[in-house]
Amino acid sequence: MNKLNKKGVTLVELIVSFAIVGVAIIYFFQTLYTVKTIYQTAQNQTDIFVAKDYGLRIIDEYLNDNSDNRTSIDSENNYFMVYYDGDPQLHDIVSKNTSNPCGNKESVIVPYYSYYNYNINKYDVLVCY
Amino acid sequence: MKKNNKGFFLAETIVVIALVTTVMAFVYPNVTKLYDNYVNRTKYYDQTEDLYVLIAIRDYFDRKSDDGNMMLYELTDKGCSEIDNLKMFFDVNINIGKSGHFYKTGDNGQTETLCDSGEGSSCVDVSKDLEESGLKEVYITGYMASPSSNNYNFNRYLKRMKKTTYDSSSYRLIGVFEEEDNEGNPTEVRYASIKIDNPNPDRNCNLGGE
């Protein structure tokens, strides 16, 4: 190969360099895409995880504060609805047949199991976040 | 290699890029492996809803059995003379039978029904509602113990269990959850564990420790 011109590089050398760098960028782009996908997935999963944990804590406290509350929820036909970014005391019991109970918010349903009076009962918690 | 005063030789540039590409070729597979480990930790280990299931199980075993004794006390009462035998995995294996009762597998291989009769003489089906939770097996081990299992995935979870405090008198309740498809084939397996306080604070010796 000829010695580099003191004032620059030849066109052939430039094209070859671009080609090699282009191949390397392909690998880097794949890694960047994977990292971005992982970040987005982690963000979504974290939001869901936090919302589930919040909803379970709220219903656990609600049921433990007053044992009569356990009979007020028809667990087969109703959700125990909780708003993640709202007042912790604000919760509602909605029918499972209600369409779009969370409005324009995202929602997740998580089962809650509790032992009381010789029975392990299941309640479905709907968390709007 | 002679260096141009105004830059690098093309050969030098190629060598550098080749080295960087080689390093990235090793890094990229490990990035996907990191993602798989992340999925395991966040999706299959210690899910919050599974922890509440174990809390309900613990509350169930805190109740008295038919003979008036606390079931959890009976399950963990191995006697001070057997302290040396409790360093490994605890031998309490509780299965969820299809009839809805808890079964304990003893040392002789025979099963024993763990029952809470409640307000009647017959055995109350307290585990029926647990069917949808996917809970299949429950283990009780010492909190400071380092249990192991022949199952590869279960063993990975057991090795990951941490001891936040030195408490040789407490126990750990470990649950194995399985989700099945319509044909009964397992689709995913989850693991969770909670710490149980010593059911007998007046015990003369500490059990479950190392």
GROMACS .gro file of C-alpha atoms in nm:
model
  339
    1MET     CA    1   0.000   0.000   0.000
    2ASN     CA    2   0.133   0.350  -0.083
    3LYS     CA    3   0.246   0.579   0.188
    4LEU     CA    4  -0.019   0.820   0.309
    5ASN     CA    5  -0.021   1.157   0.141
    6LYS     CA    6   0.108   1.415   0.375
    7LYS     CA    7  -0.214   1.612   0.327
    8GLY     CA    8  -0.465   1.331   0.375
    9VAL     CA    9  -0.562   0.980   0.270
   10THR     CA   10  -0.645   0.832  -0.064
   11LEU     CA   11  -1.003   0.762  -0.165
   12VAL     CA   12  -0.950   0.389  -0.159
   13GLU     CA   13  -0.817   0.397   0.193
   14LEU     CA   14  -1.108   0.613   0.300
   15ILE     CA   15  -1.364   0.376   0.150
   16VAL     CA   16  -1.200   0.074   0.309
   17SER     CA   17  -1.197   0.248   0.646
   18PHE     CA   18  -1.565   0.334   0.618
   19ALA     CA   19  -1.646  -0.024   0.526
   20ILE     CA   20  -1.460  -0.165   0.827
   21VAL     CA   21  -1.612   0.086   1.064
   22GLY     CA   22  -1.955   0.011   0.921
   23VAL     CA   23  -1.917  -0.358   0.996
   24ALA     CA   24  -1.812  -0.279   1.352
   25ILE     CA   25  -2.108  -0.045   1.400
   26ILE     CA   26  -2.345  -0.329   1.309
   27TYR     CA   27  -2.229  -0.524   1.615
   28PHE     CA   28  -2.248  -0.220   1.835
   29PHE     CA   29  -2.600  -0.143   1.712
   30GLN     CA   30  -2.717  -0.492   1.800
   31THR     CA   31  -2.587  -0.452   2.152
   32LEU     CA   32  -2.743  -0.109   2.187
   33TYR     CA   33  -3.079  -0.239   2.065
   34THR     CA   34  -3.066  -0.527   2.313
   35VAL     CA   35  -2.980  -0.295   2.598
   36LYS     CA   36  -3.262  -0.060   2.505
   37THR     CA   37  -3.510  -0.346   2.486
   38ILE     CA   38  -3.398  -0.474   2.824
   39TYR     CA   39  -3.437  -0.128   2.975
   40GLN     CA   40  -3.789  -0.085   2.843
   41THR     CA   41  -3.891  -0.431   2.959
   42ALA     CA   42  -3.738  -0.372   3.301
   43GLN     CA   43  -3.922  -0.041   3.330
   44ASN     CA   44  -4.257  -0.199   3.249
   45GLN     CA   45  -4.201  -0.498   3.475
   46THR     CA   46  -4.091  -0.273   3.761
   47ASP     CA   47  -4.408  -0.066   3.731
   48ILE     CA   48  -4.620  -0.381   3.739
   49PHE     CA   49  -4.425  -0.525   4.032
   50VAL     CA   50  -4.459  -0.209   4.238
   51ALA     CA   51  -4.830  -0.180   4.159
   52LYS     CA   52  -4.891  -0.542   4.262
   53ASP     CA   53  -4.701  -0.502   4.586
   54TYR     CA   54  -4.891  -0.183   4.667
   55GLY     CA   55  -5.230  -0.342   4.598
   56LEU     CA   56  -5.153  -0.647   4.813
   57ARG     CA   57  -5.038  -0.430   5.104
   58ILE     CA   58  -5.355  -0.221   5.086
   59ILE     CA   59  -5.593  -0.516   5.090
   60ASP     CA   60  -5.392  -0.689   5.361
   61GLU     CA   61  -5.424  -0.385   5.582
   62TYR     CA   62  -5.791  -0.343   5.491
   63LEU     CA   63  -5.880  -0.700   5.585
   64ASN     CA   64  -5.672  -0.704   5.902
   65ASP     CA   65  -5.817  -0.381   6.035
   66ASN     CA   66  -6.165  -0.525   6.053
   67SER     CA   67  -6.249  -0.892   6.015
   68ASP     CA   68  -6.603  -0.802   5.907
   69ASN     CA   69  -6.454  -0.663   5.589
   70ARG     CA   70  -6.379  -1.017   5.477
   71THR     CA   71  -6.744  -1.099   5.432
   72SER     CA   72  -6.821  -0.772   5.253
   73ILE     CA   73  -6.624  -0.872   4.944
   74ASP     CA   74  -6.780  -1.121   4.706
   75SER     CA   75  -6.449  -1.252   4.583
   76GLU     CA   76  -6.601  -1.456   4.304
   77ASN     CA   77  -6.782  -1.169   4.134
   78ASN     CA   78  -6.600  -0.857   4.250
   79TYR     CA   79  -6.257  -0.697   4.239
   80PHE     CA   80  -6.099  -0.509   4.524
   81MET     CA   81  -5.990  -0.203   4.327
   82VAL     CA   82  -5.698   0.012   4.440
   83TYR     CA   83  -5.552   0.328   4.285
   84TYR     CA   84  -5.173   0.326   4.294
   85ASP     CA   85  -5.118   0.701   4.275
   86GLY     CA   86  -5.414   0.795   4.489
   87ASP     CA   87  -5.519   0.798   4.851
   88PRO     CA   88  -5.437   0.464   5.020
   89GLN     CA   89  -5.769   0.487   5.199
   90LEU     CA   90  -5.950   0.518   4.869
   91HIS     CA   91  -6.043   0.176   4.743
   92ASP     CA   92  -6.350   0.034   4.588
   93ILE     CA   93  -6.525  -0.295   4.525
   94VAL     CA   94  -6.625  -0.327   4.163
   95SER     CA   95  -6.793  -0.600   3.968
   96LYS     CA   96  -6.579  -0.817   3.748
   97ASN     CA   97  -6.825  -0.749   3.468
   98THR     CA   98  -6.748  -0.377   3.472
   99SER     CA   99  -6.587  -0.268   3.148
  100ASN     CA  100  -6.270  -0.061   3.173
  101PRO     CA  101  -6.292   0.010   3.548
  102CYS     CA  102  -5.958   0.192   3.550
  103GLY     CA  103  -6.047   0.432   3.272
  104ASN     CA  104  -5.738   0.546   3.084
  105LYS     CA  105  -5.497   0.402   3.341
  106GLU     CA  106  -5.305   0.082   3.317
  107SER     CA  107  -5.432  -0.203   3.531
  108VAL     CA  108  -5.308  -0.530   3.673
  109ILE     CA  109  -5.495  -0.805   3.856
  110VAL     CA  110  -5.318  -0.989   4.134
  111PRO     CA  111  -5.460  -1.267   4.356
  112TYR     CA  112  -5.443  -1.227   4.735
  113TYR     CA  113  -5.469  -1.525   4.968
  114SER     CA  114  -5.546  -1.495   5.337
  115TYR     CA  115  -5.614  -1.745   5.615
  116TYR     CA  116  -5.903  -1.670   5.844
  117ASN     CA  117  -6.132  -1.885   6.053
  118TYR     CA  118  -6.016  -2.222   5.922
  119ASN     CA  119  -6.034  -2.113   5.561
  120ILE     CA  120  -5.785  -1.980   5.308
  121ASN     CA  121  -5.974  -1.729   5.097
  122LYS     CA  122  -5.877  -1.577   4.768
  123TYR     CA  123  -5.947  -1.218   4.667
  124ASP     CA  124  -5.873  -1.062   4.329
  125VAL     CA  125  -5.714  -0.720   4.357
  126LEU     CA  126  -5.735  -0.477   4.065
  127VAL     CA  127  -5.464  -0.212   4.077
  128CYS     CA  128  -5.495   0.096   3.856
  129TYR     CA  129  -5.157   0.265   3.800
  130MET     CA  130   0.542   0.002   1.270
  131LYS     CA  131   0.633   0.350   1.157
  132LYS     CA  132   0.381   0.607   1.258
  133ASN     CA  133   0.280   0.885   1.023
  134ASN     CA  134   0.322   1.224   1.179
  135LYS     CA  135  -0.033   1.321   1.081
  136GLY     CA  136  -0.221   1.004   1.173
  137PHE     CA  137  -0.223   0.627   1.182
  138PHE     CA  138  -0.156   0.372   0.920
  139LEU     CA  139  -0.461   0.196   0.785
  140ALA     CA  140  -0.324  -0.132   0.918
  141GLU     CA  141  -0.314   0.009   1.267
  142THR     CA  142  -0.672   0.123   1.236
  143ILE     CA  143  -0.783  -0.217   1.117
  144VAL     CA  144  -0.607  -0.388   1.404
  145VAL     CA  145  -0.775  -0.161   1.659
  146ILE     CA  146  -1.120  -0.215   1.513
  147ALA     CA  147  -1.061  -0.589   1.496
  148LEU     CA  148  -0.966  -0.598   1.863
  149VAL     CA  149  -1.268  -0.396   1.966
  150THR     CA  150  -1.495  -0.619   1.760
  151THR     CA  151  -1.347  -0.928   1.923
  152VAL     CA  152  -1.413  -0.786   2.269
  153MET     CA  153  -1.771  -0.703   2.173
  154ALA     CA  154  -1.818  -1.057   2.046
  155PHE     CA  155  -1.753  -1.177   2.402
  156VAL     CA  156  -1.960  -0.906   2.568
  157TYR     CA  157  -2.275  -0.946   2.359
  158PRO     CA  158  -2.362  -1.306   2.466
  159ASN     CA  159  -2.312  -1.213   2.829
  160VAL     CA  160  -2.559  -0.927   2.792
  161THR     CA  161  -2.828  -1.174   2.690
  162LYS     CA  162  -2.727  -1.398   2.980
  163LEU     CA  163  -2.770  -1.103   3.216
  164TYR     CA  164  -3.120  -1.060   3.079
  165ASP     CA  165  -3.202  -1.425   3.143
  166ASN     CA  166  -3.077  -1.398   3.502
  167TYR     CA  167  -3.284  -1.082   3.548
  168VAL     CA  168  -3.594  -1.262   3.424
  169ASN     CA  169  -3.534  -1.547   3.669
  170ARG     CA  170  -3.487  -1.316   3.965
  171THR     CA  171  -3.787  -1.095   3.894
  172LYS     CA  172  -4.034  -1.338   3.745
  173TYR     CA  173  -3.976  -1.670   3.914
  174TYR     CA  174  -3.831  -1.587   4.252
  175ASP     CA  175  -4.014  -1.445   4.553
  176GLN     CA  176  -4.315  -1.299   4.375
  177THR     CA  177  -4.519  -1.082   4.613
  178GLU     CA  178  -4.839  -1.278   4.561
  179ASP     CA  179  -4.653  -1.602   4.633
  180LEU     CA  180  -4.520  -1.455   4.958
  181TYR     CA  181  -4.874  -1.380   5.072
  182VAL     CA  182  -4.970  -1.739   4.994
  183LEU     CA  183  -4.690  -1.858   5.221
  184ILE     CA  184  -4.805  -1.614   5.489
  185ALA     CA  185  -5.151  -1.771   5.468
  186ILE     CA  186  -4.990  -2.115   5.496
  187ARG     CA  187  -4.793  -2.004   5.800
  188ASP     CA  188  -5.108  -1.869   5.963
  189TYR     CA  189  -5.276  -2.200   5.888
  190PHE     CA  190  -4.999  -2.397   6.055
  191ASP     CA  191  -5.005  -2.158   6.350
  192ARG     CA  192  -5.349  -2.287   6.427
  193LYS     CA  193  -5.396  -2.575   6.664
  194SER     CA  194  -5.439  -2.924   6.531
  195ASP     CA  195  -5.695  -3.176   6.649
  196ASP     CA  196  -5.494  -3.273   6.955
  197GLY     CA  197  -5.467  -2.916   7.070
  198ASN     CA  198  -5.101  -2.863   6.978
  199MET     CA  199  -4.977  -2.597   6.742
  200MET     CA  200  -4.904  -2.767   6.412
  201LEU     CA  201  -4.606  -2.548   6.340
  202TYR     CA  202  -4.460  -2.639   6.676
  203GLU     CA  203  -4.507  -3.006   6.600
  204LEU     CA  204  -4.352  -2.973   6.257
  205THR     CA  205  -4.040  -2.801   6.390
  206ASP     CA  206  -4.000  -2.987   6.718
  207LYS     CA  207  -3.713  -3.221   6.638
  208GLY     CA  208  -3.567  -3.232   6.986
  209CYS     CA  209  -3.241  -3.094   7.113
  210SER     CA  210  -3.064  -3.427   7.070
  211GLU     CA  211  -3.101  -3.408   6.692
  212ILE     CA  212  -2.941  -3.068   6.651
  213ASP     CA  213  -2.648  -3.209   6.458
  214ASN     CA  214  -2.883  -3.355   6.201
  215LEU     CA  215  -3.048  -3.027   6.115
  216LYS     CA  216  -2.762  -2.868   5.928
  217MET     CA  217  -2.882  -2.990   5.594
  218PHE     CA  218  -3.220  -2.978   5.431
  219PHE     CA  219  -3.513  -3.021   5.665
  220ASP     CA  220  -3.709  -3.337   5.618
  221VAL     CA  221  -4.053  -3.181   5.630
  222ASN     CA  222  -4.208  -3.205   5.287
  223ILE     CA  223  -4.567  -3.100   5.265
  224ASN     CA  224  -4.758  -3.170   4.948
  225ILE     CA  225  -5.088  -3.032   4.834
  226GLY     CA  226  -5.307  -3.329   4.758
  227LYS     CA  227  -5.575  -3.327   4.496
  228SER     CA  228  -5.838  -3.375   4.765
  229GLY     CA  229  -5.746  -3.034   4.902
  230HIS     CA  230  -5.559  -3.139   5.214
  231PHE     CA  231  -5.202  -3.096   5.318
  232TYR     CA  232  -4.994  -3.413   5.337
  233LYS     CA  233  -4.667  -3.457   5.519
  234THR     CA  234  -4.417  -3.718   5.401
  235GLY     CA  235  -4.243  -3.874   5.699
  236ASP     CA  236  -3.905  -4.041   5.730
  237ASN     CA  237  -4.060  -4.381   5.656
  238GLY     CA  238  -4.212  -4.257   5.331
  239GLN     CA  239  -4.566  -4.272   5.463
  240THR     CA  240  -4.792  -3.972   5.427
  241GLU     CA  241  -4.975  -3.809   5.711
  242THR     CA  242  -5.266  -3.574   5.669
  243LEU     CA  243  -5.219  -3.234   5.827
  244CYS     CA  244  -5.568  -3.134   5.917
  245ASP     CA  245  -5.750  -2.851   6.084
  246SER     CA  246  -6.089  -2.969   6.189
  247GLY     CA  247  -6.225  -2.625   6.270
  248GLU     CA  248  -6.574  -2.634   6.401
  249GLY     CA  249  -6.651  -2.992   6.329
  250SER     CA  250  -6.524  -3.341   6.345
  251SER     CA  251  -6.437  -3.379   5.980
  252CYS     CA  252  -6.123  -3.248   5.821
  253VAL     CA  253  -6.185  -2.905   5.670
  254ASP     CA  254  -6.060  -2.859   5.317
  255VAL     CA  255  -5.856  -2.546   5.384
  256SER     CA  256  -5.632  -2.576   5.082
  257LYS     CA  257  -5.899  -2.585   4.813
  258ASP     CA  258  -5.863  -2.218   4.735
  259LEU     CA  259  -5.490  -2.264   4.692
  260GLU     CA  260  -5.535  -2.461   4.374
  261GLU     CA  261  -5.530  -2.148   4.158
  262SER     CA  262  -5.217  -2.020   4.331
  263GLY     CA  263  -5.015  -2.305   4.184
  264LEU     CA  264  -4.868  -2.405   4.521
  265LYS     CA  265  -4.747  -2.765   4.499
  266GLU     CA  266  -4.495  -2.824   4.775
  267VAL     CA  267  -4.396  -2.661   5.101
  268TYR     CA  268  -4.066  -2.713   5.279
  269ILE     CA  269  -3.959  -2.607   5.625
  270THR     CA  270  -3.592  -2.555   5.692
  271GLY     CA  271  -3.378  -2.382   5.949
  272TYR     CA  272  -3.317  -2.016   5.874
  273MET     CA  273  -2.940  -2.052   5.903
  274ALA     CA  274  -2.928  -2.381   5.716
  275SER     CA  275  -2.793  -2.414   5.362
  276PRO     CA  276  -3.030  -2.659   5.199
  277SER     CA  277  -2.978  -2.816   4.861
  278SER     CA  278  -3.188  -3.010   4.614
  279ASN     CA  279  -3.134  -3.249   4.326
  280ASN     CA  280  -3.357  -3.029   4.112
  281TYR     CA  281  -3.131  -2.787   3.923
  282ASN     CA  282  -3.366  -2.487   3.920
  283PHE     CA  283  -3.472  -2.539   4.282
  284ASN     CA  284  -3.109  -2.569   4.385
  285ARG     CA  285  -3.029  -2.238   4.211
  286TYR     CA  286  -3.298  -2.068   4.418
  287LEU     CA  287  -3.182  -2.233   4.741
  288LYS     CA  288  -2.827  -2.114   4.683
  289ARG     CA  289  -2.957  -1.763   4.630
  290MET     CA  290  -3.145  -1.747   4.962
  291LYS     CA  291  -2.977  -1.492   5.186
  292LYS     CA  292  -2.945  -1.473   5.560
  293THR     CA  293  -3.000  -1.112   5.654
  294THR     CA  294  -2.950  -1.172   6.027
  295TYR     CA  295  -2.792  -1.439   6.242
  296ASP     CA  296  -3.097  -1.609   6.385
  297SER     CA  297  -3.041  -1.977   6.453
  298SER     CA  298  -3.376  -2.024   6.623
  299SER     CA  299  -3.597  -1.920   6.331
  300TYR     CA  300  -3.715  -2.122   6.038
  301ARG     CA  301  -3.777  -2.065   5.671
  302LEU     CA  302  -4.091  -2.165   5.486
  303ILE     CA  303  -4.018  -2.243   5.120
  304GLY     CA  304  -4.291  -2.284   4.862
  305VAL     CA  305  -4.274  -2.433   4.513
  306PHE     CA  306  -4.537  -2.303   4.273
  307GLU     CA  307  -4.616  -2.456   3.935
  308GLU     CA  308  -4.833  -2.318   3.658
  309GLU     CA  309  -4.980  -2.576   3.426
  310ASP     CA  310  -5.140  -2.562   3.086
  311ASN     CA  311  -5.473  -2.716   2.998
  312GLU     CA  312  -5.314  -3.058   2.959
  313GLY     CA  313  -5.155  -3.050   3.303
  314ASN     CA  314  -4.800  -2.995   3.179
  315PRO     CA  315  -4.595  -2.750   3.387
  316THR     CA  316  -4.527  -2.424   3.202
  317GLU     CA  317  -4.334  -2.236   3.466
  318VAL     CA  318  -4.208  -2.300   3.817
  319ARG     CA  319  -4.175  -2.028   4.079
  320TYR     CA  320  -4.010  -2.032   4.420
  321ALA     CA  321  -4.066  -1.819   4.727
  322SER     CA  322  -3.967  -1.826   5.091
  323ILE     CA  323  -4.051  -1.641   5.412
  324LYS     CA  324  -3.896  -1.638   5.757
  325ILE     CA  325  -4.087  -1.795   6.043
  326ASP     CA  326  -4.023  -1.697   6.401
  327ASN     CA  327  -3.934  -1.966   6.649
  328PRO     CA  328  -4.266  -2.128   6.742
  329ASN     CA  329  -4.128  -2.226   7.082
  330PRO     CA  330  -3.929  -1.939   7.237
  331ASP     CA  331  -3.893  -2.139   7.558
  332ARG     CA  332  -3.697  -2.416   7.387
  333ASN     CA  333  -3.376  -2.496   7.572
  334CYS     CA  334  -3.160  -2.527   7.264
  335ASN     CA  335  -3.154  -2.352   6.930
  336LEU     CA  336  -3.270  -2.562   6.639
  337GLY     CA  337  -3.217  -2.515   6.272
  338GLY     CA  338  -2.881  -2.345   6.308
  339GLU     CA  339  -2.537  -2.442   6.192
   0.00000   0.00000   0.00000
